[in-house]
CSV table of C-alpha atoms in Angstrom, one decimal:
chain,number,residue,atom,x,y,z
A,1,MET,CA,0.0,0.0,0.0
A,2,LYS,CA,1.4,3.4,-1.0
A,3,ILE,CA,0.2,7.0,-0.7
A,4,GLU,CA,-1.2,7.8,-4.1
A,5,ARG,CA,-2.9,11.2,-3.9
A,6,ILE,CA,-3.0,14.2,-1.5
A,7,GLU,CA,-5.6,16.9,-1.8
A,8,THR,CA,-6.5,20.0,0.2
A,9,PHE,CA,-9.8,21.8,0.5
A,10,LEU,CA,-10.4,25.4,1.7
A,11,VAL,CA,-13.8,25.3,3.4
A,12,PRO,CA,-15.8,27.9,5.2
A,13,PRO,CA,-15.9,29.3,7.8
A,14,ARG,CA,-12.1,29.3,8.2
A,15,TRP,CA,-10.8,25.8,7.8
A,16,LEU,CA,-8.5,23.8,5.6
A,17,PHE,CA,-8.9,20.0,5.2
A,18,CYS,CA,-6.6,17.5,3.6
A,19,ARG,CA,-7.3,14.1,2.1
A,20,ILE,CA,-4.8,11.3,1.6
A,21,GLU,CA,-5.8,8.4,-0.6
A,22,THR,CA,-3.8,5.1,-0.8
A,23,SER,CA,-3.3,2.7,-3.7
A,24,ASP,CA,-5.7,0.4,-1.9
A,25,GLY,CA,-8.4,3.0,-1.8
A,26,VAL,CA,-8.1,3.7,1.9
A,27,VAL,CA,-8.7,7.4,2.6
A,28,GLY,CA,-7.6,9.5,5.6
A,29,TRP,CA,-8.6,13.0,6.5
A,30,GLY,CA,-6.7,15.8,8.3
A,31,GLU,CA,-7.2,19.4,9.3
A,32,PRO,CA,-4.0,21.5,8.7
A,33,VAL,CA,-4.7,25.1,9.2
A,34,VAL,CA,-3.4,28.3,10.6
A,35,GLU,CA,-6.4,30.5,11.1
A,36,GLY,CA,-6.0,33.5,8.8
A,37,ARG,CA,-3.2,31.8,6.9
A,38,ALA,CA,-5.0,28.8,5.4
A,39,GLU,CA,-3.7,29.5,1.9
A,40,VAL,CA,-0.1,29.5,3.1
A,41,VAL,CA,-0.5,26.2,4.8
A,42,ARG,CA,-2.1,24.8,1.7
A,43,THR,CA,1.1,25.6,-0.2
A,44,ALA,CA,3.2,24.0,2.5
A,45,ILE,CA,1.1,20.8,2.1
A,46,GLU,CA,1.9,20.8,-1.6
A,47,VAL,CA,5.6,21.0,-0.8
A,48,LEU,CA,5.5,18.3,1.8
A,49,SER,CA,3.5,16.0,-0.5
A,50,GLU,CA,6.5,15.7,-2.8
A,51,TYR,CA,8.1,13.4,-0.1
A,52,LEU,CA,4.9,11.5,0.9
A,53,ILE,CA,3.6,10.4,-2.5
A,54,GLY,CA,4.7,6.8,-3.0
A,55,GLN,CA,5.4,6.2,0.6
A,56,ASP,CA,3.9,3.6,2.9
A,57,PRO,CA,1.2,5.4,4.9
A,58,LEU,CA,1.6,3.2,8.0
A,59,GLN,CA,5.2,4.4,8.7
A,60,ILE,CA,3.7,7.4,10.6
A,61,GLU,CA,6.6,8.1,13.0
A,62,ARG,CA,9.2,7.8,10.2
A,63,HIS,CA,7.2,10.3,8.1
A,64,TRP,CA,6.8,12.7,11.1
A,65,GLN,CA,10.5,12.8,11.7
A,66,ILE,CA,11.3,13.5,8.1
A,67,LEU,CA,8.6,16.1,7.6
A,68,THR,CA,9.6,18.0,10.7
A,69,LYS,CA,13.4,17.6,10.4
A,70,GLY,CA,14.1,17.1,6.7
A,71,GLY,CA,14.4,20.8,6.0
A,72,PHE,CA,17.3,22.8,7.2
A,73,TYR,CA,14.9,25.5,8.5
A,74,ARG,CA,12.4,23.9,10.9
A,75,GLY,CA,9.3,24.7,13.0
A,76,GLY,CA,6.9,27.5,13.1
A,77,PRO,CA,3.1,27.5,12.9
A,78,VAL,CA,2.8,27.0,9.1
A,79,LEU,CA,5.1,24.0,8.9
A,80,SER,CA,3.9,22.5,12.1
A,81,SER,CA,0.3,22.9,11.1
A,82,ALA,CA,0.9,21.4,7.6
A,83,VAL,CA,2.6,18.4,9.3
A,84,ALA,CA,-0.3,18.1,11.8
A,85,GLY,CA,-2.9,17.7,9.1
A,86,LEU,CA,-0.9,15.1,7.3
A,87,ASP,CA,-0.4,13.3,10.6
A,88,HIS,CA,-4.1,13.2,11.3
A,89,ALA,CA,-4.8,11.7,7.9
A,90,LEU,CA,-2.1,9.0,8.3
A,91,TRP,CA,-3.4,8.0,11.8
A,92,ASP,CA,-6.9,7.9,10.2
A,93,ILE,CA,-5.7,5.6,7.5
A,94,ALA,CA,-3.9,3.4,10.1
A,95,GLY,CA,-7.0,3.0,12.2
A,96,LYS,CA,-9.0,2.1,9.2
A,97,VAL,CA,-6.4,-0.5,8.0
A,98,TYR,CA,-6.2,-2.1,11.5
A,99,GLY,CA,-10.0,-1.7,12.1
A,100,ALA,CA,-9.5,0.2,15.4
A,101,PRO,CA,-9.9,3.8,16.7
A,102,VAL,CA,-6.7,5.8,16.9
A,103,SER,CA,-7.0,5.8,20.7
A,104,SER,CA,-6.5,2.0,20.6
A,105,LEU,CA,-3.4,2.4,18.5
A,106,LEU,CA,-2.1,4.9,21.2
A,107,GLY,CA,-2.4,2.2,23.9
A,108,GLY,CA,-6.2,2.1,24.4
A,109,ARG,CA,-8.7,4.3,26.2
A,110,VAL,CA,-8.2,5.3,29.9
A,111,ARG,CA,-11.7,6.7,30.2
A,112,ASP,CA,-15.2,6.1,28.8
A,113,ARG,CA,-16.1,9.7,28.3
A,114,ALA,CA,-14.2,13.0,27.9
A,115,ARG,CA,-15.4,16.2,29.4
A,116,VAL,CA,-15.9,19.1,27.0
A,117,TYR,CA,-16.6,22.8,27.5
A,118,ALA,CA,-18.6,25.3,25.6
A,119,TRP,CA,-17.7,28.8,24.5
A,120,VAL,CA,-19.8,31.8,25.6
A,121,GLY,CA,-19.4,35.4,24.5
A,122,GLY,CA,-21.3,38.5,25.6
A,123,ASP,CA,-19.6,41.8,26.3
A,124,GLU,CA,-21.8,42.6,29.3
A,125,PRO,CA,-22.3,40.7,32.5
A,126,ALA,CA,-26.0,40.3,31.9
A,127,ALA,CA,-25.4,38.7,28.4
A,128,VAL,CA,-22.8,36.4,29.9
A,129,ALA,CA,-25.2,35.2,32.6
A,130,ASP,CA,-27.9,34.5,30.0
A,131,GLN,CA,-25.5,32.6,27.7
A,132,VAL,CA,-24.1,30.5,30.5
A,133,ALA,CA,-27.6,29.7,31.7
A,134,GLU,CA,-28.3,28.4,28.2
A,135,GLN,CA,-25.3,26.1,28.3
A,136,VAL,CA,-26.3,24.8,31.8
A,137,ALA,CA,-29.7,24.0,30.4
A,138,ALA,CA,-28.1,22.1,27.6
A,139,GLY,CA,-26.2,19.9,30.1
A,140,MET,CA,-22.8,21.5,29.9
A,141,THR,CA,-20.7,21.4,33.1
A,142,ALA,CA,-18.0,23.9,32.0
A,143,VAL,CA,-17.7,27.0,29.9
A,144,LYS,CA,-14.9,29.3,28.7
A,145,MET,CA,-15.1,33.0,27.7
A,146,ASN,CA,-12.8,35.8,26.7
A,147,GLY,CA,-11.7,37.7,29.8
A,148,SER,CA,-12.2,41.0,27.9
A,149,GLY,CA,-12.4,42.6,24.5
A,150,ARG,CA,-9.9,45.2,23.5
A,151,ILE,CA,-7.9,46.1,26.6
A,152,SER,CA,-4.9,48.3,27.5
A,153,PRO,CA,-1.6,46.5,28.0
A,154,SER,CA,-1.5,48.1,31.4
A,155,PRO,CA,-5.2,47.7,32.3
A,156,SER,CA,-7.1,50.3,34.3
A,157,VAL,CA,-9.0,49.6,37.5
A,158,ALA,CA,-12.2,49.9,35.4
A,159,GLU,CA,-11.0,47.3,32.9
A,160,ILE,CA,-10.0,44.8,35.6
A,161,ASN,CA,-13.3,45.4,37.4
A,162,ASP,CA,-15.1,44.6,34.1
A,163,ILE,CA,-13.3,41.2,33.9
A,164,VAL,CA,-14.3,40.4,37.5
A,165,ALA,CA,-17.9,41.4,36.8
A,166,ARG,CA,-18.2,39.2,33.8
A,167,LEU,CA,-16.6,36.3,35.5
A,168,SER,CA,-18.8,36.8,38.6
A,169,ALA,CA,-21.9,36.7,36.4
A,170,ALA,CA,-20.8,33.4,34.9
A,171,ARG,CA,-20.0,32.0,38.3
A,172,SER,CA,-23.4,33.0,39.6
A,173,ALA,CA,-25.1,31.2,36.7
A,174,LEU,CA,-22.9,28.1,37.1
A,175,GLY,CA,-22.9,27.7,40.8
A,176,ASP,CA,-20.2,25.8,42.6
A,177,THR,CA,-20.5,22.4,40.9
A,178,ARG,CA,-19.7,23.7,37.4
A,179,ASP,CA,-16.6,25.4,36.0
A,180,VAL,CA,-15.6,28.5,34.2
A,181,ALA,CA,-12.3,29.4,32.5
A,182,ILE,CA,-11.3,32.8,31.0
A,183,ASP,CA,-9.0,33.4,28.1
A,184,LEU,CA,-6.8,36.6,28.3
A,185,HIS,CA,-5.4,36.0,24.8
A,186,GLY,CA,-2.1,37.6,25.8
A,187,ARG,CA,-3.8,41.0,25.6
A,188,VAL,CA,-2.1,42.5,28.7
A,189,GLY,CA,1.5,42.8,29.9
A,190,VAL,CA,3.1,40.9,32.6
A,191,ALA,CA,2.2,43.3,35.4
A,192,GLY,CA,-1.4,43.5,34.2
A,193,ALA,CA,-1.6,39.7,34.1
A,194,ARG,CA,-0.5,39.5,37.7
A,195,ARG,CA,-3.1,42.0,38.8
A,196,ILE,CA,-5.9,40.2,36.9
A,197,LEU,CA,-5.0,36.8,38.4
A,198,ARG,CA,-5.2,38.3,41.9
A,199,ALA,CA,-8.5,40.0,41.1
A,200,VAL,CA,-10.3,36.9,40.0
A,201,GLU,CA,-8.8,34.5,42.6
A,202,ASP,CA,-11.9,34.5,44.8
A,203,LEU,CA,-14.1,33.4,41.9
A,204,GLN,CA,-11.9,30.3,41.5
A,205,PRO,CA,-11.8,29.9,37.7
A,206,MET,CA,-10.9,26.4,36.4
A,207,PHE,CA,-7.9,28.2,34.7
A,208,VAL,CA,-6.9,31.5,33.2
A,209,GLU,CA,-5.6,30.9,29.7
A,210,GLU,CA,-2.7,32.7,28.0
A,211,PRO,CA,-2.3,35.5,30.5
A,212,VAL,CA,0.9,36.6,28.7
A,213,LEU,CA,2.2,36.3,25.1
A,214,PRO,CA,4.6,33.5,24.2
A,215,GLU,CA,7.4,36.0,23.8
A,216,HIS,CA,7.1,37.0,27.5
A,217,MET,CA,7.7,33.4,28.8
A,218,LEU,CA,10.8,34.7,30.5
A,219,HIS,CA,8.5,36.2,33.2
A,220,LEU,CA,5.9,33.5,33.3
A,221,ALA,CA,7.1,32.1,36.6
A,222,ASP,CA,6.4,35.5,38.2
A,223,VAL,CA,2.8,35.5,36.7
A,224,VAL,CA,2.2,31.9,37.9
A,225,SER,CA,3.4,32.5,41.4
A,226,SER,CA,1.4,35.7,41.8
A,227,SER,CA,-1.8,33.9,42.7
A,228,THR,CA,-3.4,30.4,43.3
A,229,VAL,CA,-5.3,30.5,40.0
A,230,PRO,CA,-4.2,27.7,37.6
A,231,VAL,CA,-2.5,29.1,34.5
A,232,ALA,CA,-3.0,27.4,31.1
A,233,LEU,CA,-1.4,28.1,27.8
A,234,GLY,CA,0.0,26.5,24.7
A,235,GLU,CA,-2.2,27.2,21.6
A,236,ARG,CA,0.8,29.2,20.1
A,237,LEU,CA,3.4,26.6,21.0
A,238,TYR,CA,4.2,24.1,18.3
A,239,HIS,CA,6.7,21.5,19.7
A,240,ARG,CA,7.3,19.7,23.0
A,241,THR,CA,10.5,21.7,23.6
A,242,ASP,CA,8.4,24.9,23.6
A,243,PHE,CA,6.6,23.6,26.7
A,244,ALA,CA,9.6,22.9,28.8
A,245,GLY,CA,10.0,26.5,30.0
A,246,PRO,CA,6.3,27.0,30.8
A,247,LEU,CA,6.1,23.7,32.7
A,248,ASN,CA,9.2,24.6,34.7
A,249,ALA,CA,7.5,27.9,35.4
A,250,GLY,CA,4.7,26.0,37.0
A,251,ILE,CA,1.7,26.2,34.6
A,252,ALA,CA,-1.1,23.8,35.6
A,253,VAL,CA,-2.6,23.1,32.2
A,254,VAL,CA,-1.0,22.6,28.7
A,255,GLN,CA,-3.2,23.5,25.7
A,256,PRO,CA,-1.4,22.3,22.5
A,257,ASP,CA,-3.6,22.4,19.4
A,258,VAL,CA,-3.7,19.1,17.4
A,259,SER,CA,-3.9,21.1,14.2
A,260,HIS,CA,-0.9,23.3,15.0
A,261,ALA,CA,1.5,21.4,17.2
A,262,GLY,CA,2.5,18.5,14.9
A,263,GLY,CA,-0.7,16.5,15.0
A,264,ILE,CA,-1.6,13.5,17.1
A,265,SER,CA,2.0,12.2,17.2
A,266,GLU,CA,3.3,15.4,18.9
A,267,LEU,CA,0.2,16.0,21.0
A,268,ARG,CA,0.6,12.8,22.9
A,269,ARG,CA,4.3,13.5,23.6
A,270,ILE,CA,3.4,17.0,24.9
A,271,ALA,CA,0.8,15.3,27.2
A,272,SER,CA,3.4,12.9,28.5
A,273,LEU,CA,5.9,15.7,29.2
A,274,ALA,CA,3.2,17.6,31.1
A,275,ASP,CA,2.4,14.5,33.1
A,276,THR,CA,6.0,14.5,34.4
A,277,HIS,CA,5.4,18.0,35.8
A,278,GLY,CA,2.0,17.2,37.3
A,279,ALA,CA,0.3,19.3,34.7
A,280,MET,CA,-3.0,18.5,32.9
A,281,LEU,CA,-3.9,18.4,29.2
A,282,ALA,CA,-6.7,20.5,27.8
A,283,PRO,CA,-6.3,20.4,24.0
A,284,HIS,CA,-7.0,23.7,22.2
A,285,CYS,CA,-9.5,23.2,19.5
A,286,PRO,CA,-11.8,26.0,18.3
A,287,LEU,CA,-11.6,24.5,14.8
A,288,GLY,CA,-13.5,22.0,12.6
A,289,PRO,CA,-14.7,18.4,12.9
A,290,ILE,CA,-11.5,16.6,11.8
A,291,SER,CA,-9.4,18.6,14.3
A,292,LEU,CA,-11.8,17.8,17.1
A,293,ALA,CA,-12.0,14.1,16.2
A,294,ALA,CA,-8.2,13.9,16.3
A,295,SER,CA,-8.1,15.7,19.6
A,296,LEU,CA,-10.6,13.4,21.2
A,297,GLN,CA,-8.6,10.3,20.1
A,298,VAL,CA,-5.7,11.6,22.2
A,299,SER,CA,-7.9,12.8,25.0
A,300,PHE,CA,-9.4,9.3,25.5
A,301,ALA,CA,-5.9,7.7,25.7
A,302,THR,CA,-4.3,10.3,27.9
A,303,PRO,CA,-4.3,9.8,31.7
A,304,ASN,CA,-3.6,13.4,32.6
A,305,PHE,CA,-6.4,14.8,30.4
A,306,LEU,CA,-8.5,17.6,32.0
A,307,ILE,CA,-11.1,18.9,29.5
A,308,GLN,CA,-11.5,19.3,25.7
A,309,GLU,CA,-12.3,22.5,23.9
A,310,GLN,CA,-14.9,22.2,21.1
A,311,SER,CA,-16.4,24.7,18.6
A,312,ARG,CA,-20.0,23.8,18.4
A,313,GLY,CA,-21.9,27.1,18.4
A,314,ILE,CA,-18.7,29.2,18.7
A,315,HIS,CA,-18.9,32.8,17.4
A,316,TYR,CA,-16.5,32.1,14.5
A,317,ASN,CA,-18.8,29.5,12.9
A,318,VAL,CA,-21.3,31.9,11.3
A,319,THR,CA,-21.9,30.1,8.0
A,320,ASN,CA,-20.8,26.5,8.8
A,321,ASP,CA,-20.7,24.7,12.1
A,322,LEU,CA,-18.9,21.6,13.5
A,323,THR,CA,-21.3,19.1,11.9
A,324,SER,CA,-21.5,20.7,8.5
A,325,TYR,CA,-19.0,18.4,6.8
A,326,VAL,CA,-19.7,15.1,8.5
A,327,VAL,CA,-22.2,12.4,7.4
A,328,ASP,CA,-23.2,11.5,11.0
A,329,PRO,CA,-23.0,14.2,13.8
A,330,THR,CA,-23.4,11.6,16.6
A,331,PRO,CA,-19.7,11.7,17.6
A,332,PHE,CA,-20.2,15.4,18.4
A,333,THR,CA,-23.3,14.9,20.5
A,334,TRP,CA,-22.5,15.9,24.1
A,335,ILE,CA,-24.2,13.9,26.9
A,336,ASN,CA,-24.1,15.8,30.2
A,337,GLY,CA,-21.2,17.9,29.0
A,338,HIS,CA,-19.1,14.9,27.9
A,339,ALA,CA,-18.1,13.2,24.6
A,340,GLU,CA,-18.8,9.5,24.8
A,341,TYR,CA,-16.1,7.0,23.7
A,342,ASN,CA,-16.3,6.4,19.9
A,343,PRO,CA,-15.4,2.9,18.8
A,344,LEU,CA,-15.4,3.6,15.1
A,345,PRO,CA,-12.0,3.0,13.3
A,346,GLY,CA,-9.6,5.8,12.5
A,347,LEU,CA,-10.6,9.2,13.7
A,348,GLY,CA,-14.1,7.9,14.2
A,349,ILE,CA,-15.9,10.2,11.8
A,350,THR,CA,-17.1,10.0,8.1
A,351,VAL,CA,-16.4,13.2,6.2
A,352,ASP,CA,-19.0,14.3,3.8
A,353,GLU,CA,-16.7,14.4,0.8
A,354,ALA,CA,-19.3,15.9,-1.6
A,355,ALA,CA,-20.0,18.7,0.9
A,356,VAL,CA,-16.3,19.4,1.3
A,357,ARG,CA,-15.6,19.5,-2.5
A,358,ALA,CA,-18.6,21.8,-3.0
A,359,ALA,CA,-17.5,24.1,-0.2
A,360,ASP,CA,-13.9,24.3,-1.7
A,361,LYS,CA,-15.3,25.8,-4.8
A,362,THR,CA,-16.4,28.8,-2.7
A,363,GLY,CA,-13.4,28.7,-0.3
A,364,HIS,CA,-12.8,31.5,2.1
A,365,THR,CA,-10.4,34.3,2.9
A,366,TRP,CA,-10.9,34.5,6.7
A,367,ARG,CA,-8.6,36.9,8.5
A,368,ASN,CA,-8.5,37.7,12.2
A,369,PRO,CA,-9.6,41.2,13.2
A,370,LEU,CA,-6.9,44.0,13.5
A,371,TRP,CA,-7.4,46.0,16.6
A,372,THR,CA,-5.9,49.3,17.7
A,373,GLN,CA,-5.9,51.2,21.0
A,374,GLU,CA,-7.6,54.6,21.3
A,375,ASP,CA,-4.4,56.3,20.4
A,376,GLY,CA,-4.0,54.3,17.2
A,377,THR,CA,-1.3,51.9,18.4
A,378,PHE,CA,-1.6,48.1,17.8
A,379,ALA,CA,-3.8,46.2,20.2
A,380,GLU,CA,-3.6,42.4,20.7
A,381,TRP,CA,-6.7,40.6,19.3
């Protein structure tokens, strides 16, 4: 069996899918994308395909090593995301060949269901409370929301109080038996992050995500030690070595993205590294169905798994949602806030190929917003 054809599909709202077909007719699907740079990743897939065509698809680790190390210049989000999508598809093929879910190929499941959380938006506390209440009614046991919109790098008292008010509204709607996390998106500086962590401490968030930007990791230990709030990060880290510093700084939760950090192969290694530091895994995944299916395969096989992000109903998915490109949405039906174990082979989903090919004819040119502060300077989105 050899890899015979590799195709990519640019599908709304902001995703890129790849399809690998073998000489035996076995097909695997992956989701390689950098949000806002999908076309660039598509070109990277074309370049990497020069090596993969004609290879044995079951030699996954061999291919991962060559795809990530075969070029003199390595790493970065575009290359890592391109490798990730190809890695998904190869694991999908392997599972279908062996007649087993990928989680079984990773050593077998360690849990029968995986907890997931829902995204809520809302710029005002009242809107947050209403949206959280809707998720509680739907059976969700955890939610995540942005800590703020546009905010000053050195936030004012009013801006910090607004974060506290929104989190307090969510906590009131959730009660003490459900969880809330907030995402700061690296929008404030180191000192601002310390102040925010202290301000929200009494509300006991499950974690505060990305309090500082990746380029400020030198000061991460100061941020982590400033309060008892668990710190999570990792969506903009692409290799296990990128996590060594943050883990040594004491973060509680790692959040690698299976579509950015080298795929299933690397995600499981990052999870193991986190385990040696007593940290938990909460895979980042605000993307499409293939990315989520790949994440869940790792989540079911990972002892130190905490919770899984998922994009059903997320604010990005205006035109197409998580189930728009799958034949059967059952694997993405949450029961009491959990994904049930999926015994189907490979990634456990059937991609609606006709829908994908039709969507690719339209494509998309999604770009993230560009924000500025009131004085016209750049603001983190």
